[in-house]
Coordinates of C-alpha atoms in Angstrom, one line a residue:
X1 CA 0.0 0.0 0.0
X2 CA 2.6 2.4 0.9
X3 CA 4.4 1.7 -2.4
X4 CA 1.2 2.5 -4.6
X5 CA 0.8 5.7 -2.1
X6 CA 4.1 6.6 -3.2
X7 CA 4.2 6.0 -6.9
X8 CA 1.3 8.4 -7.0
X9 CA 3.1 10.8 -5.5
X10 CA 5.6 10.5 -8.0
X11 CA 3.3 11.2 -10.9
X12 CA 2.0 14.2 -9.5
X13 CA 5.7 15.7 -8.6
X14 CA 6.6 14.2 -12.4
X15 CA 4.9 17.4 -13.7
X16 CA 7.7 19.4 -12.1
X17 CA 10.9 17.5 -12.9
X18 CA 11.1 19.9 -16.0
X19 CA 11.5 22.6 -13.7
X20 CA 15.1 21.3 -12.4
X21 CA 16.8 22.7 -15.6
X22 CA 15.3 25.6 -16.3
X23 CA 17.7 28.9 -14.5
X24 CA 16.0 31.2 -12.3
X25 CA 15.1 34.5 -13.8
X26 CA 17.6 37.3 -13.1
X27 CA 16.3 41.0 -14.3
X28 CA 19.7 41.3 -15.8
X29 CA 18.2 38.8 -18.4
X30 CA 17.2 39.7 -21.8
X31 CA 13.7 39.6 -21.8
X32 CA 12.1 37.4 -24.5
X33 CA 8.2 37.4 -24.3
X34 CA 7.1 36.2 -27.7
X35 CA 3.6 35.2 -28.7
X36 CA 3.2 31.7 -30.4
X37 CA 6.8 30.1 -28.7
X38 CA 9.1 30.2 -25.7
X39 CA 8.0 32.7 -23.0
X40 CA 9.6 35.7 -20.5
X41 CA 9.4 32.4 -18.3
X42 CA 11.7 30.2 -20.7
X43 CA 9.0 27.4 -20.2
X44 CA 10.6 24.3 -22.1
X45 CA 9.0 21.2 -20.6
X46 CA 5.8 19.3 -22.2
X47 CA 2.9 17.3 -20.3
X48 CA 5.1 14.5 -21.8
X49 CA 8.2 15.0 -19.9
X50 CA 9.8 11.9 -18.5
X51 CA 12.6 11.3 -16.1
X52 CA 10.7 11.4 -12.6
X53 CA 12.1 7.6 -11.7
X54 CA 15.3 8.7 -11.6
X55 CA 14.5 11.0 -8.9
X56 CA 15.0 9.7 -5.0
X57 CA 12.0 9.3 -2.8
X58 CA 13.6 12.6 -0.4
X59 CA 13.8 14.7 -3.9
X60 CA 10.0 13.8 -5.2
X61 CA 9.0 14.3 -1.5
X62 CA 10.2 18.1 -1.3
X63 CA 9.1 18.6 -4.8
X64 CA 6.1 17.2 -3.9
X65 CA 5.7 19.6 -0.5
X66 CA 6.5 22.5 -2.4
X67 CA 3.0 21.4 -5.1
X68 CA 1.1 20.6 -1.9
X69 CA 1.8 24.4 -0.4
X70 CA 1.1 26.4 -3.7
X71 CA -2.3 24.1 -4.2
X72 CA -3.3 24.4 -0.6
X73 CA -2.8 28.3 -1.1
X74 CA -4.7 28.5 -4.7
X75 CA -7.4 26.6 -3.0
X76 CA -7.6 28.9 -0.1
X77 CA -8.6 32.1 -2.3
X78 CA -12.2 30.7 -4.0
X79 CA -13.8 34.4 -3.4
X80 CA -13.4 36.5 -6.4
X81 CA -12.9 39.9 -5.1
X82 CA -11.2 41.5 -2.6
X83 CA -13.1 43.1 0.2
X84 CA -10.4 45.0 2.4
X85 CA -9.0 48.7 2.5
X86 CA -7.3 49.1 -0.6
X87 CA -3.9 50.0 0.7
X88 CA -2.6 49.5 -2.8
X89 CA -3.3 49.8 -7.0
X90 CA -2.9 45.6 -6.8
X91 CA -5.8 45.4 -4.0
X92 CA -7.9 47.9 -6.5
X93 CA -7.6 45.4 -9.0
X94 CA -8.5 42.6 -7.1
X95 CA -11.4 44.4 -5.6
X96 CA -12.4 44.1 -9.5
X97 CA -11.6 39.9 -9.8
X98 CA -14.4 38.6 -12.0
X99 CA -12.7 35.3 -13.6
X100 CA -14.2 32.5 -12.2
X101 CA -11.6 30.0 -9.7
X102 CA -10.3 27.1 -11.5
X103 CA -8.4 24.3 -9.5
X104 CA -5.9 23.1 -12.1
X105 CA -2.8 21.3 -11.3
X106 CA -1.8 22.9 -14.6
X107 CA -2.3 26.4 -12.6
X108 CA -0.1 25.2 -9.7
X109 CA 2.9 23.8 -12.2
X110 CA 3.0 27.8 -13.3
X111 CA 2.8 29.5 -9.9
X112 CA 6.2 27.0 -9.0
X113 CA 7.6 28.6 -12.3
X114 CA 7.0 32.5 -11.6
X115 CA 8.1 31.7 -7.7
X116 CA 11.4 30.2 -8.8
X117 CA 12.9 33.2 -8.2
X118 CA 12.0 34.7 -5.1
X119 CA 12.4 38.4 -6.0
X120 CA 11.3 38.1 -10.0
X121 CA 7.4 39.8 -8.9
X122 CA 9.1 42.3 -7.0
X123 CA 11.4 43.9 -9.7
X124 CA 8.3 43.2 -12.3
X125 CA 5.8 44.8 -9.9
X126 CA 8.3 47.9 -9.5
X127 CA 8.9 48.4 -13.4
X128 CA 5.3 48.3 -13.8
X129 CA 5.0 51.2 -11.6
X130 CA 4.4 53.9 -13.7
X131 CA 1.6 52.2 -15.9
X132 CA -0.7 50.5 -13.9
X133 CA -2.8 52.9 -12.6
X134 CA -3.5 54.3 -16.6
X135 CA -3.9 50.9 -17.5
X136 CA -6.2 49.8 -14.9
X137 CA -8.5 52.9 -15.2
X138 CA -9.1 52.0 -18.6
X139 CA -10.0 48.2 -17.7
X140 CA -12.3 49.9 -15.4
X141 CA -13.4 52.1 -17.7
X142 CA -14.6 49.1 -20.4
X143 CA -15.9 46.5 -17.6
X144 CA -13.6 44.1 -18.2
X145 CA -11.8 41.8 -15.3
X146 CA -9.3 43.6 -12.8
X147 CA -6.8 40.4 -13.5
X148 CA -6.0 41.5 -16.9
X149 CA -3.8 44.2 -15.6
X150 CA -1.6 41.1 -14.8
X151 CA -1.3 40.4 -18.3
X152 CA 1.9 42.5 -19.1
X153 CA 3.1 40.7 -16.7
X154 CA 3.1 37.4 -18.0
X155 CA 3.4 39.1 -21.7
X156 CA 6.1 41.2 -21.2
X157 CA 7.3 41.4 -17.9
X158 CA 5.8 44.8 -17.8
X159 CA 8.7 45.9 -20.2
X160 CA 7.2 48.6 -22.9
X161 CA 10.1 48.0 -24.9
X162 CA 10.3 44.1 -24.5
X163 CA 11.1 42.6 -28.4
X164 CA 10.2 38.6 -29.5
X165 CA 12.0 36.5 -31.3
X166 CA 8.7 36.5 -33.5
X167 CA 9.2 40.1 -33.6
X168 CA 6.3 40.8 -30.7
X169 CA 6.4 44.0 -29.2
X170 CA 5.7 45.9 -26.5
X171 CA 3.7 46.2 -23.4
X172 CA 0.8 44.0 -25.0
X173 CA 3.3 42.0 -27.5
X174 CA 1.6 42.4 -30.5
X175 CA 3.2 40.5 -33.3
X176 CA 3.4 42.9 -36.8
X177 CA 0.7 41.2 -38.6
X178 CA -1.7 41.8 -35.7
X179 CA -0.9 45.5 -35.3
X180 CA -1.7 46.2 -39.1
X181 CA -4.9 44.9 -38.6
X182 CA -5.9 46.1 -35.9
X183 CA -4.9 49.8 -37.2
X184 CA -2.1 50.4 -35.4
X185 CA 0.7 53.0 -36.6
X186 CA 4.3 51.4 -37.7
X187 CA 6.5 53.8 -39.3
X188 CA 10.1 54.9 -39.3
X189 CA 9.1 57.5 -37.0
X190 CA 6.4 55.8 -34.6
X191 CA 5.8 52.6 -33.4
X192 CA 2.1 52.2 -31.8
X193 CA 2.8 49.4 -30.3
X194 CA 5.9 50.6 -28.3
X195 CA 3.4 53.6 -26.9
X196 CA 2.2 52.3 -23.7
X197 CA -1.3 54.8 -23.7
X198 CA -2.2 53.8 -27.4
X199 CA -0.8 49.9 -26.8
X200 CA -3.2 50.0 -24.1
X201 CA -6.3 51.0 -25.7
X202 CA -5.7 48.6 -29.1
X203 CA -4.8 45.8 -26.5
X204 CA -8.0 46.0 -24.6
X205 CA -10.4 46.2 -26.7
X206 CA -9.3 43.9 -28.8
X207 CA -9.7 41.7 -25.5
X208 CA -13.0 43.0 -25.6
X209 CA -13.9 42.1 -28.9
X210 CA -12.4 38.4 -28.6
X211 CA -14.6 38.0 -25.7
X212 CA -17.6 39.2 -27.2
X213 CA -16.4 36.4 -30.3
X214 CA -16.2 33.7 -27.6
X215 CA -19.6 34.3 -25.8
X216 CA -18.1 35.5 -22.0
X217 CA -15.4 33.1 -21.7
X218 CA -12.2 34.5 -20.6
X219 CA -10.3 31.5 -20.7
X220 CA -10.9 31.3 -24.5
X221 CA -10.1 35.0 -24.7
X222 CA -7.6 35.0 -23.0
X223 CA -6.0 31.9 -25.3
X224 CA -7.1 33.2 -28.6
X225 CA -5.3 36.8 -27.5
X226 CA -2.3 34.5 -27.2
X227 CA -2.3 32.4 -29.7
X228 CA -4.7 33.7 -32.5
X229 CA -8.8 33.5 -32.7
X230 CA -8.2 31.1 -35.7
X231 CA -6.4 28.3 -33.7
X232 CA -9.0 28.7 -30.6
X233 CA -12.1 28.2 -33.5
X234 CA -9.7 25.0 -35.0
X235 CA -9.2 23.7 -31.9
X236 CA -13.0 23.9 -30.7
X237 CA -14.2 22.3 -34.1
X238 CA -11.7 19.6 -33.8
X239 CA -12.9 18.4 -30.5
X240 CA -17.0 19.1 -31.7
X241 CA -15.7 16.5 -34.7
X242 CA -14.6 14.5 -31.9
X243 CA -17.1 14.4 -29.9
X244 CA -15.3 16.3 -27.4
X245 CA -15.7 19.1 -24.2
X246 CA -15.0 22.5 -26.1
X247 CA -13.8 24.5 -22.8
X248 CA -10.5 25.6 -22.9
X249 CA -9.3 23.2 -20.4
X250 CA -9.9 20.4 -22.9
X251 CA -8.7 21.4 -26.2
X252 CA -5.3 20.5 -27.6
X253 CA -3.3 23.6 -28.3
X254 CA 0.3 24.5 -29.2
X255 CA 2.5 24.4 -26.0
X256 CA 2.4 28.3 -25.4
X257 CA -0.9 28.6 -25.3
X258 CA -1.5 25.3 -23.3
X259 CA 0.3 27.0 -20.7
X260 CA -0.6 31.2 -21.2
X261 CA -3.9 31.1 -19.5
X262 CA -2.7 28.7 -16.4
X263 CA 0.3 31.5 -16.0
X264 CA -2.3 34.2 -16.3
X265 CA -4.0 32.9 -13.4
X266 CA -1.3 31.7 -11.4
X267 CA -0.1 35.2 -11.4
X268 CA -3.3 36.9 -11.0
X269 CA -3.6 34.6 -7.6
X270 CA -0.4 35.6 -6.5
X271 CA -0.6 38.8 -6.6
X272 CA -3.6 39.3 -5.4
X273 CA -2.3 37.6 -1.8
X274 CA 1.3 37.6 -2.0
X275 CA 1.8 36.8 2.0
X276 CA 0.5 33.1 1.2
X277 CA 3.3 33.0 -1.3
X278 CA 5.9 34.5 1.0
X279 CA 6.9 37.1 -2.1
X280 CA 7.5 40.2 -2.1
X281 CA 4.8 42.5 -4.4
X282 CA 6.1 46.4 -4.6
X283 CA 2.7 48.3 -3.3
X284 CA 2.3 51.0 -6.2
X285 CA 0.3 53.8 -5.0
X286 CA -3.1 54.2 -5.9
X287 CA -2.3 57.3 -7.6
X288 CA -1.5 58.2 -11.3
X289 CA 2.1 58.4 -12.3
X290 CA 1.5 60.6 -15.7
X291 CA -0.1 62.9 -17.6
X292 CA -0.3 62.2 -21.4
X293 CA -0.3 65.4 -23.3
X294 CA -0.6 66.8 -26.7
X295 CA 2.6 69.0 -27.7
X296 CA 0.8 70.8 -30.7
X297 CA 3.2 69.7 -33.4
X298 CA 6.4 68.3 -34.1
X299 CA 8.7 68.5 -31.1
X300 CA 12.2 67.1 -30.6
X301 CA 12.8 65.2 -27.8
X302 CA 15.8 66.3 -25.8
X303 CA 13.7 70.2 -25.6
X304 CA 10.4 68.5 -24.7
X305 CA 13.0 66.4 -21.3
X306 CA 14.4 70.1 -20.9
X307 CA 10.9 71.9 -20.4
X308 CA 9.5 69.4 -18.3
X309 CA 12.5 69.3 -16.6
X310 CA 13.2 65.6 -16.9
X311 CA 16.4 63.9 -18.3
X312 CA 16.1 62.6 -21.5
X313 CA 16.5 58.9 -20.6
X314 CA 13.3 59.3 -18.5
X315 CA 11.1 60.7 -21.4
X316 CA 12.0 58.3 -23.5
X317 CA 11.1 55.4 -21.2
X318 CA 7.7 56.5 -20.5
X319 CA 7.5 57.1 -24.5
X320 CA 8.9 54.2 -26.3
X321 CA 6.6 54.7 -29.2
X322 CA 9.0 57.5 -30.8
X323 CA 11.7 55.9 -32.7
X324 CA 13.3 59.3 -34.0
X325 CA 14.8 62.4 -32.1
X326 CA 11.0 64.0 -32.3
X327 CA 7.7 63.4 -32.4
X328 CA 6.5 62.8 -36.3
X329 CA 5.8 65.4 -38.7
X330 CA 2.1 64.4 -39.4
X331 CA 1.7 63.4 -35.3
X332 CA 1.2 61.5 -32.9
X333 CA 2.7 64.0 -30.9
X334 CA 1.2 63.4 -27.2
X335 CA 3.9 62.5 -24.5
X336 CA 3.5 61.2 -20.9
X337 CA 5.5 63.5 -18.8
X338 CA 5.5 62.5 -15.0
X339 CA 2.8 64.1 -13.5
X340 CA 4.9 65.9 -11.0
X341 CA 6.7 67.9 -14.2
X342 CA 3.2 68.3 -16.1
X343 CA 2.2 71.4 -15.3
X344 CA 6.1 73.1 -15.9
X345 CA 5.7 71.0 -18.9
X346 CA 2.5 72.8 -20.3
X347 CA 3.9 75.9 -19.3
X348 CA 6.8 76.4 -21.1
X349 CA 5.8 74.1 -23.9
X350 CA 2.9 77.5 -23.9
X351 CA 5.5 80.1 -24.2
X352 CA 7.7 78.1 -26.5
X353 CA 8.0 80.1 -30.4
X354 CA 6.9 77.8 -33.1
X355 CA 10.3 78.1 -34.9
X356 CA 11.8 77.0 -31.6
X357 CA 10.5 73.8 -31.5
X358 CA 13.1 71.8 -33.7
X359 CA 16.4 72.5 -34.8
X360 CA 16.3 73.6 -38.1
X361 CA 19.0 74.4 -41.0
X362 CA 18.1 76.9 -43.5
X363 CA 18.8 75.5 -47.4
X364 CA 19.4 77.9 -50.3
X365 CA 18.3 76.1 -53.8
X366 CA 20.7 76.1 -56.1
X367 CA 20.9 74.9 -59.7
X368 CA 20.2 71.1 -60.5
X369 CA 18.7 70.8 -57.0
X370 CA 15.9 68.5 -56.3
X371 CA 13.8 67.9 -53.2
X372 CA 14.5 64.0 -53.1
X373 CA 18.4 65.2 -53.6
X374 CA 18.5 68.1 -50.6
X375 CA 16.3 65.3 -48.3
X376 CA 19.1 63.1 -49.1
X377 CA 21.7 65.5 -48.1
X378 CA 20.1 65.9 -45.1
X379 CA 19.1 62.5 -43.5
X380 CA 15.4 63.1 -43.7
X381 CA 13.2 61.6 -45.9
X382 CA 11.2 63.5 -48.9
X383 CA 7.7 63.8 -46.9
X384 CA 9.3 65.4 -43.7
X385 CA 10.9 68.1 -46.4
X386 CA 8.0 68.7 -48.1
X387 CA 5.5 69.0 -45.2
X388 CA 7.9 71.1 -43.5
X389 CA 8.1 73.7 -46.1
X390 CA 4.4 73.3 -47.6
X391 CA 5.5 71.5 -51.1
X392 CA 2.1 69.5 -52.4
X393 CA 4.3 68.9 -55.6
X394 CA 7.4 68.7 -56.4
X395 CA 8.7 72.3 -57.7
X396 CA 11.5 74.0 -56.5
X397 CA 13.1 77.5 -58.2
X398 CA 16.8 78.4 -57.7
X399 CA 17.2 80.7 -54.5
X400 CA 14.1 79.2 -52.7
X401 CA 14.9 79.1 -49.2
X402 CA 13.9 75.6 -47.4
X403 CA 13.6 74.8 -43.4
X404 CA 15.3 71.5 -43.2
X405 CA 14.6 69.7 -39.1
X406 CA 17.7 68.8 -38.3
X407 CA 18.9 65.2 -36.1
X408 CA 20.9 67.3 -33.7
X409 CA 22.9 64.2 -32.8
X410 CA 24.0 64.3 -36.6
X411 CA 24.2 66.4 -39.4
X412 CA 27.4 69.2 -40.7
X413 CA 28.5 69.7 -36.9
X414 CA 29.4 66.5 -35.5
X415 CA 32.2 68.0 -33.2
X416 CA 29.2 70.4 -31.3
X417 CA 27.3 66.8 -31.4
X418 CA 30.3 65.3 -29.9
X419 CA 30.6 67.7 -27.0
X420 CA 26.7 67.2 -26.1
X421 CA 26.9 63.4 -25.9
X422 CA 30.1 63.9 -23.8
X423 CA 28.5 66.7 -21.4
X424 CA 25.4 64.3 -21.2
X425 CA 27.6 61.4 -20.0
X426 CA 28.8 63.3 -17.9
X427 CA 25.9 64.3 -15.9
X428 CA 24.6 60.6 -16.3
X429 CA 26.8 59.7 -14.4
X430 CA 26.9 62.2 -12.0
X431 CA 22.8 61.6 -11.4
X432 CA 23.8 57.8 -11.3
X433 CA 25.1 59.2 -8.0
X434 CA 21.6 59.7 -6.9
X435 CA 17.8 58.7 -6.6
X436 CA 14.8 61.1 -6.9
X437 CA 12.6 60.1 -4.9
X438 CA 9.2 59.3 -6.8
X439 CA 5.5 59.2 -4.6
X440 CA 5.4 56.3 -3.2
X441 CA 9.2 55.4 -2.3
X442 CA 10.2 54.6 0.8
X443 CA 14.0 54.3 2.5
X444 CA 13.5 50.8 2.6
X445 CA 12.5 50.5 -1.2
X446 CA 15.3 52.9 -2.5
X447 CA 17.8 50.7 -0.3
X448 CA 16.7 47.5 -1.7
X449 CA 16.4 48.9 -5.6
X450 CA 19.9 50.2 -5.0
X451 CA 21.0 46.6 -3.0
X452 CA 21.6 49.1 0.4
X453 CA 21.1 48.6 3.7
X454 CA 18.5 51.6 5.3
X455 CA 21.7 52.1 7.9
X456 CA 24.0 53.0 5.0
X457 CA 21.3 54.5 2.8
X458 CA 20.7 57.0 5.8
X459 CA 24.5 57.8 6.7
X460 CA 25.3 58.7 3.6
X461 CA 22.4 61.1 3.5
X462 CA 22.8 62.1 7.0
X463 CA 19.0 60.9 7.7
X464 CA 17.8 59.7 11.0
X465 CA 15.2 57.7 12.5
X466 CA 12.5 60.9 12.0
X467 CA 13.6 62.1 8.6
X468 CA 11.2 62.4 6.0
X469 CA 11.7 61.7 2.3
X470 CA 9.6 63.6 -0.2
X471 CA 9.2 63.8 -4.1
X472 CA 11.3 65.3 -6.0
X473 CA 14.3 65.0 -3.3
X474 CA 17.5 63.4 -4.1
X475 CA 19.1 61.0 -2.2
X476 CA 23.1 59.9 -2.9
X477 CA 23.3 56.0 -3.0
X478 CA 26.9 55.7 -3.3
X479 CA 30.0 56.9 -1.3
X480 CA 31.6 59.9 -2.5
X481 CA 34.9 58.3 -3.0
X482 CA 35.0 56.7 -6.7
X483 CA 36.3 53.1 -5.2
X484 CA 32.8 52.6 -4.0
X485 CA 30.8 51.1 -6.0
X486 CA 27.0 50.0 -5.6
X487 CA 25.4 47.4 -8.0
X488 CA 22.4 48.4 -9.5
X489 CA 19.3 46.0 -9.5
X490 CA 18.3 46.5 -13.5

């Protein structure tokens, strides 16, 4: 009897030998969500792994009592929605749990995966930091589930500039195809699906229009968002053919898929009641991080960081979508500026000339000059000159005078450019010197991003056990003598 007991326990703990030689996540990893293959989780294992016999009865045991804990603490969160305080933007989205509980071993097999590494959530929950709140006020906004604000998480480890091997990108992770039909923008100049307000909007109602296609059911949205409406509807008519249940739990799908939704709500569990899990969630204020703003017309980049007060870096973080040293000619040309440099932003961006706004060089037309030649010249293609000088055709007389926008980190004076990629290094790494404090941080946040203890966070600031940190303030993290070096957490 105790033998058969046993043997069962192997094939449960089977499910998890694949585990064994898979490395835990490190955020110094390239990130490699892709749609359709091998996930940010490097998931490599199939439901026909084998190998479990050659395990020893202590080593299936522990894997075994590690299942056990994650299935006793998925089973011990039926409710839905959360009915405490909400201390937190994570406890506003459970408050808003509609997906109904599922007790799937397959469910448990993905919470082992995202708990490998203990602090993997943490540094994901952190990046994700300035989003969430947009994000979740527009699922709020269109009904749909408070979970599916942990889908970037799973998609892209809440990484707007995360890049697939199948070329998914973005936030969302939308593949090329999908984007051009959908309607999203892909130019030289702008990439919708890098722009975490637009990515947004496309990526949830298209959720919203998948779930309308498969009659309520999230976990069929929820795959066919993965793994395309066309293989859900094969799948569901193979097993009708069949004779066979149609739920997703039942159909036979490609091995990303098969696993996406189980993830999904692995990590939606999780993070709604981290404590059980013994990881560490960062509590993003309830608060919003931006503003998103229309700048009126072209602008280039490093003037709109300068007006708002912000380094460069920062700007183009919180807008990936701009591929180019400005906004487009012909737009987009909103930008999320933190919301604590909005106001300054709109401000000078008011009293800001027109002819200020780009970096322009003046062209004289001279004989056997042409428009596609002086574009040429230039770096910038034929449309940008044209719509920046009012051309609808294509005639030019000699001693026309043209505004060509000008790259200013290229372009006739590459010395000045030189000097201003030198200066900003400089102050880089000066400000690497530093941390501004953000709402929300906390000494004992800013020590652990910056791999600190509070004690030596505070000394070197000359803080004590009643100072208070504000936004805006900046706080040294490292010693002032140059051998002292502190290790980022990336």
């Amino acid at each position: 009897m105790e033998s058969m007991k046993f043997n069962s326990l192997r094939k449960i703990a089977s499910i998890l030998v694949g585990l064994s030689g898979l490395m835990a996540i490190s955020a110094c990893q390239q990130i490699s969500p892709i749609k359709n293959s091998i996930t940010i989780l490097g998931d490599s294992f199939s439901d026909n792994d084998t190998g479990y016999s050659e395990l020893t009865k202590n080593e299936t045991e522990q894997t075994l009592k590690r299942l056990q804990q994650i299935r006793q603490q998925l089973q011990k969160h039926h409710s839905l929605a959360y009915k405490g305080p909400i201390r937190h933007i994570w406890d506003r989205a459970h408050a808003n749990y509609q997906i109904k509980y599922e007790d799937n071993l397959r469910i448990e097999k993905q919470a082992t995966l995202l708990l490998r590494d203990p602090d993997y959530l943490y540094r994901v929950s952190r990046r994700a930091e300035p989003y969430v709140y947009y994000i979740l006020q527009e699922i709020e906004k269109r009904g749909l589930p408070g979970e599916i604000l942990l889908l970037p998480v799973i998609e892209s480890a809440y990484r707007p500039n995360a890049v697939s091997r199948s070329r998914a990108v973005g936030l969302w992770q939308f593949i090329p195809s999908t984007a051009r039909f959908l309607g999203m923008k892909q130019d030289k100049w702008y990439d919708a699906r890098r722009d975490v307000v637009v990515s947004t909007q496309f990526a949830l109602d298209y959720l919203t229009k998948l779930n309308k296609l498969f009659e309520g059911d999230w976990f069929l949205t929820l795959a066919a968002y993965n793994g395309g409406q066309g293989t859900i509807q094969r799948a569901i008519k193979r097993n009708r053919r069949l004779r066979k249940p149609t739920d997703y739990w039942s159909l036979k799908l490609p091995r990303e898929t098969h696993n996406y939704v189980p993830r999904f709500l692995a990590a939606s569990r999780i993070f709604a009641n981290p404590q059980d899990y013994v990881v560490n969630i960062h509590p993003v204020a309830n608060q919003p991080y931006f503003s998103s703003i229309d700048a009126g017309g072209q602008l280039e980049l490093q003037l709109a960081a300068d007006i708002a007060g912000i380094t460069l870096d920062e700007l183009s973080h919180l807008n990936p979508g701009y591929r180019r040293w400005a906004t487009p000619p012909t737009g987009p040309h909103n930008l999320v500026i933190p919301l604590y440099s909005s106001n300054r932003f709109r401000q000078g961006l008011a009293s800001l000339p027109q002819s200020k706004r780009m970096r322009w060089a003046q062209h004289t037309v001279k004989s056997g000059d042409t428009l596609s030649g002086i574009a040429s010249t230039y770096r910038v293609s034929l449309t940008t000159l044209k719509q920046s000088n009012k051309i609808t055709g294509s005639l030019i007389r000699v001693g026309d005078r043209l505004l060509v926008p000008v790259n200013p980190m290229k372009g006739t004076s590459k010395k000045l450019a030189s000097r201003e990629r030198d200066n900003r290094s400089k102050s880089q790494h000066q400000d690497s010197d530093f941390h501004t404090v953000r709402k929300g941080d906390t000494l004992w946040h800013i020590a652990r991003l910056y791999k600190l203890d509070i004690k030596t966070l505070k000394s070197l600031n000359g803080l004590n056990k009643d100072s208070v940190i504000h936004p805006g303030q900046r706080l040294r993290i490292r010693a002032i003598t140059s051998s002292t070096e502190v290790a980022l957490s990336k």
